[in-house]
XYZ file of N, CA and C in Angstrom:
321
model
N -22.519 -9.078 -12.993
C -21.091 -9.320 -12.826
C -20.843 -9.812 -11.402
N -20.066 -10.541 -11.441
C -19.641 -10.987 -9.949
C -18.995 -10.273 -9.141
N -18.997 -9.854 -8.227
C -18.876 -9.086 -7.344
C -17.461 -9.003 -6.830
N -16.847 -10.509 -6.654
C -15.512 -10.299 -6.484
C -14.633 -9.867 -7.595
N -15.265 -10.209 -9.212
C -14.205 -10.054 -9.610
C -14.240 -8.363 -10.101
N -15.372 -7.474 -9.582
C -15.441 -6.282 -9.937
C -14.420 -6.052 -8.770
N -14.701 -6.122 -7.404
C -13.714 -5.901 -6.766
C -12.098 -5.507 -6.744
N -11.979 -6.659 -6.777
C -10.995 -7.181 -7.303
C -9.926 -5.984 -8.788
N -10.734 -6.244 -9.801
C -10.278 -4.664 -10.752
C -10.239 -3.532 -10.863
N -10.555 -3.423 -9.186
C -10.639 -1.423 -8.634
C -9.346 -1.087 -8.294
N -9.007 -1.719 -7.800
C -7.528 -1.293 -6.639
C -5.729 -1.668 -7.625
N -5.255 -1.474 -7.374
C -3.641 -1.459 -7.593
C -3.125 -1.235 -6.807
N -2.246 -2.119 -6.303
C -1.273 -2.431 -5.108
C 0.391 -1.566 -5.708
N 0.738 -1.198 -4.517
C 2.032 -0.005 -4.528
C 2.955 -1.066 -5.290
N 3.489 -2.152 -5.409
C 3.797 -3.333 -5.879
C 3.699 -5.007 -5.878
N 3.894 -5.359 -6.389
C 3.658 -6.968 -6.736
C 4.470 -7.970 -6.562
N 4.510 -9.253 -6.680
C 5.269 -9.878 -6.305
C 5.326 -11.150 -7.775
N 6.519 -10.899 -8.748
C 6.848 -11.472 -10.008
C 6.681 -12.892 -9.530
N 6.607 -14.061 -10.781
C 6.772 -14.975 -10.943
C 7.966 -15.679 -10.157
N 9.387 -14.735 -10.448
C 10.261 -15.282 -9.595
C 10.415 -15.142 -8.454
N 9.606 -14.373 -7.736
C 9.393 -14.211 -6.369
C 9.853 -12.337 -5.826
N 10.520 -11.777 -6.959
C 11.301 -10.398 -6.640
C 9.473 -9.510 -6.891
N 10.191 -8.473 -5.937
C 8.914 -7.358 -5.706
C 8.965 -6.470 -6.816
N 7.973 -6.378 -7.526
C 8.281 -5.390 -8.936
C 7.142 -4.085 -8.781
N 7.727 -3.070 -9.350
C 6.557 -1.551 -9.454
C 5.461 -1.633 -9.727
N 4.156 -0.906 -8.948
C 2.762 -0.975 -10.104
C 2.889 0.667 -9.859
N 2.156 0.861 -8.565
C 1.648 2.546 -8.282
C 3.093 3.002 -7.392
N 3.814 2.376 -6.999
C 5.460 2.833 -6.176
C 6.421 2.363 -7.398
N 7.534 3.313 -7.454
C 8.944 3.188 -8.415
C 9.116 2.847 -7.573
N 9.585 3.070 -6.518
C 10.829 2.781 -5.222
C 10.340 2.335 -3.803
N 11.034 1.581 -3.392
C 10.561 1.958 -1.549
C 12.658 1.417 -1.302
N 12.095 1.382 0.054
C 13.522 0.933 0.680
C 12.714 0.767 2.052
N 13.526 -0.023 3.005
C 13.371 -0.054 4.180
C 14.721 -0.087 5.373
N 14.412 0.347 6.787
C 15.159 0.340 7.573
C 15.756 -1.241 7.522
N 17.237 -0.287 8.560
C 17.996 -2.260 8.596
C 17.032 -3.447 9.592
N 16.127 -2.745 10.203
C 15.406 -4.406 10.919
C 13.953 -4.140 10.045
N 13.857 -3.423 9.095
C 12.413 -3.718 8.405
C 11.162 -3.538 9.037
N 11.599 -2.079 9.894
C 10.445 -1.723 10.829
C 9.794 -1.027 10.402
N 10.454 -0.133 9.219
C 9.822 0.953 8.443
C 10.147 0.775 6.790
N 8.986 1.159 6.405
C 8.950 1.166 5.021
C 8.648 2.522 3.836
N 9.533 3.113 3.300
C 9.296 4.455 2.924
C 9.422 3.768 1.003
N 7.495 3.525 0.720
C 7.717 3.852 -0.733
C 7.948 5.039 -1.561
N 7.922 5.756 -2.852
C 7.807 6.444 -3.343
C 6.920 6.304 -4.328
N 6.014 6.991 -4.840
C 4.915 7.013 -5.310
C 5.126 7.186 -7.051
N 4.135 6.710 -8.053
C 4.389 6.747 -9.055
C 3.787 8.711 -9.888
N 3.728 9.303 -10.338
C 3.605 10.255 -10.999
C 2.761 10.345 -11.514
N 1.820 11.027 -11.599
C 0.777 11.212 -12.982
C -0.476 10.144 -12.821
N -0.008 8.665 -11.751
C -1.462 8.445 -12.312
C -3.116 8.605 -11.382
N -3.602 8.418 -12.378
C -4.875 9.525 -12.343
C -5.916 8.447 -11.735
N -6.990 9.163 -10.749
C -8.307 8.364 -10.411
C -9.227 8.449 -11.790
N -10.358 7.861 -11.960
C -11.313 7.615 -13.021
C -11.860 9.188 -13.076
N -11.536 9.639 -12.055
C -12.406 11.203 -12.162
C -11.476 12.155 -12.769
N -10.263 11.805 -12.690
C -9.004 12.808 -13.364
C -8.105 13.611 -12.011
N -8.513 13.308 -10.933
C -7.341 13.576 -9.598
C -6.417 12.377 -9.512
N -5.239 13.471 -9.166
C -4.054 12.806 -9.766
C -3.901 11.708 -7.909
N -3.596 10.483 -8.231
C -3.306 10.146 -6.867
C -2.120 10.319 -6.254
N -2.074 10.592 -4.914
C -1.062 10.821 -3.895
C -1.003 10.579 -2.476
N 0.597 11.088 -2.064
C 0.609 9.778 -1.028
C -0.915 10.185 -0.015
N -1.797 11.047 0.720
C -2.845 10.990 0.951
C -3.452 10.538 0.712
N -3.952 9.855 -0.411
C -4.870 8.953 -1.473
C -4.405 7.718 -0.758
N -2.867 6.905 -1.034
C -2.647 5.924 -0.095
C -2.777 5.873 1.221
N -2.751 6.950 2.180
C -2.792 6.807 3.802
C -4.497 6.734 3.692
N -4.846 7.207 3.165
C -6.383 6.851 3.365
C -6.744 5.649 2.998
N -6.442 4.862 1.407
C -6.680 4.063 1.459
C -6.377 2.996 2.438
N -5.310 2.719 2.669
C -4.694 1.722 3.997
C -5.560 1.721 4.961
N -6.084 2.850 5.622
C -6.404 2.928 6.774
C -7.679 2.610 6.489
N -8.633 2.785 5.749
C -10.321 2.489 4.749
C -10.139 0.917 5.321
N -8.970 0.252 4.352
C -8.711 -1.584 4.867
C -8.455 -1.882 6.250
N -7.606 -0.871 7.138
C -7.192 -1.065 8.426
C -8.615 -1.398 9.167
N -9.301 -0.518 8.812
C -10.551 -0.606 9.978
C -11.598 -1.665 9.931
N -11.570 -1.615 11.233
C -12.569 -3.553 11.487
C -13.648 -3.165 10.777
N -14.416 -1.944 10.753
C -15.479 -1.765 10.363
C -15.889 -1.911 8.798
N -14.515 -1.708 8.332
C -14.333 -2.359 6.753
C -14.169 -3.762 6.220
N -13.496 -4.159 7.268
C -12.412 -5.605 7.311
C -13.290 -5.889 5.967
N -12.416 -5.901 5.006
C -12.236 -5.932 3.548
C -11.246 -6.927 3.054
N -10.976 -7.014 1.470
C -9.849 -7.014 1.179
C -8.464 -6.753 1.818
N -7.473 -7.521 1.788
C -6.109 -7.275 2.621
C -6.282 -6.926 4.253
N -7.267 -6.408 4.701
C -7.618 -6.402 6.532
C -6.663 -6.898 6.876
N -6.788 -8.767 6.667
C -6.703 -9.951 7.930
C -4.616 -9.881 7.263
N -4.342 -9.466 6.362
C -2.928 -9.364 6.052
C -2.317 -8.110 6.473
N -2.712 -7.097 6.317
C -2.051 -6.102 6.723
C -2.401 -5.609 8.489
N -3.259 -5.717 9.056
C -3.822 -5.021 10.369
C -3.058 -5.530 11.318
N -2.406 -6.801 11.019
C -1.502 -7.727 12.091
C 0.162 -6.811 12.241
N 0.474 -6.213 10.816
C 1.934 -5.687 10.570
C 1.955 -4.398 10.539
N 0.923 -3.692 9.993
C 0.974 -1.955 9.899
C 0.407 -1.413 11.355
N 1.709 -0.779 11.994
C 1.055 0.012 12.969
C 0.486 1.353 12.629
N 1.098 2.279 12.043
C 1.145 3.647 11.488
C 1.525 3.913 10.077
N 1.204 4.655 9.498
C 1.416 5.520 8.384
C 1.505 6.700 8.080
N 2.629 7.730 7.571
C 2.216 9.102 6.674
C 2.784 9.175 5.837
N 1.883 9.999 4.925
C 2.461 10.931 3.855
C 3.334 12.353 4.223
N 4.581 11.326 3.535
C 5.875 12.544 4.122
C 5.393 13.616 3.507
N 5.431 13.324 1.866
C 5.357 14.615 1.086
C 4.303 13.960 -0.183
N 4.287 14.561 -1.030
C 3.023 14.295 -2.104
C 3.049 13.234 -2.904
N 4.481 12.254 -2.739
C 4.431 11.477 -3.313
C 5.423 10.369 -2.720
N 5.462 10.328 -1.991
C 6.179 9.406 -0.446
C 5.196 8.639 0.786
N 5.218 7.971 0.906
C 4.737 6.951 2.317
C 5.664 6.436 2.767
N 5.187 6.521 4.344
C 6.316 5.604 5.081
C 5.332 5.008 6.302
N 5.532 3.074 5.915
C 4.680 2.796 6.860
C 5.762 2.592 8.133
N 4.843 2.643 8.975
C 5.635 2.119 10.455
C 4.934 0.673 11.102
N 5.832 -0.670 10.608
C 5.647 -1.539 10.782
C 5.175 -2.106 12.655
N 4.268 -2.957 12.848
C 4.497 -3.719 14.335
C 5.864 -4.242 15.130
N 6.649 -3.577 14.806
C 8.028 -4.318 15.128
C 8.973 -4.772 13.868
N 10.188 -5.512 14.532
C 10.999 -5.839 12.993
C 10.463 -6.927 12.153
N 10.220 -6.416 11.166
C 9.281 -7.855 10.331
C 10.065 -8.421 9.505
N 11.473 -8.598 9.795
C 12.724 -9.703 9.543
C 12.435 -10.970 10.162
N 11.786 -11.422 10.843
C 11.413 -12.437 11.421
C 10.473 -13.146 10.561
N 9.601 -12.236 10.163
C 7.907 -13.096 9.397
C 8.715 -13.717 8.103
């Protein structure tokens, strides 16, 4: 099998970006952001499960992010996200809130 496209069918992104251009749910129902778009607080989807049967949560995402953040990974999404995400936590078990490089109303 090719390697990217195994890749590639591991991961699920918190949401997507539709045909018409609007941001739609995969693993986040909700987010919202501050008025200059410095911060981003998703909310996490419920119930779904890793291949092993642990349920994922927002920990599961701060780790993952940060797995891509690091040069030593520079992976998938790296060279897109490492420029805009300064910080991240998990408020509570099913909440993230990233803390953007500044107001990213501009990009």
């Amino acid at each position: 099998m090719d390697k990217s496209i195994n890749r590639s069918t591991m991961f699920e992104p918190l949401s997507d970006v539709a045909k018409d251009g609007s941001l739609i749910p995969v693993l986040a129902t909700s987010w919202v952001s501050n008025d200059d778009l410095s911060e981003w607080t998703y909310h996490l989807r419920q119930g779904v499960k890793f291949h092993n049967g642990q349920e994922m949560t927002s920990t599961d995402v701060v780790w993952s992010v940060n797995y891509i953040l690091d040069p030593d990974n520079a992976g998938r999404g790296h060279g897109d996200l490492s420029p805009i995400i300064a910080s991240m936590e998990a408020v509570d078990r099913y909440t993230v809130r990233f803390n953007m490089r500044g107001s990213q109303r501009s990009r």
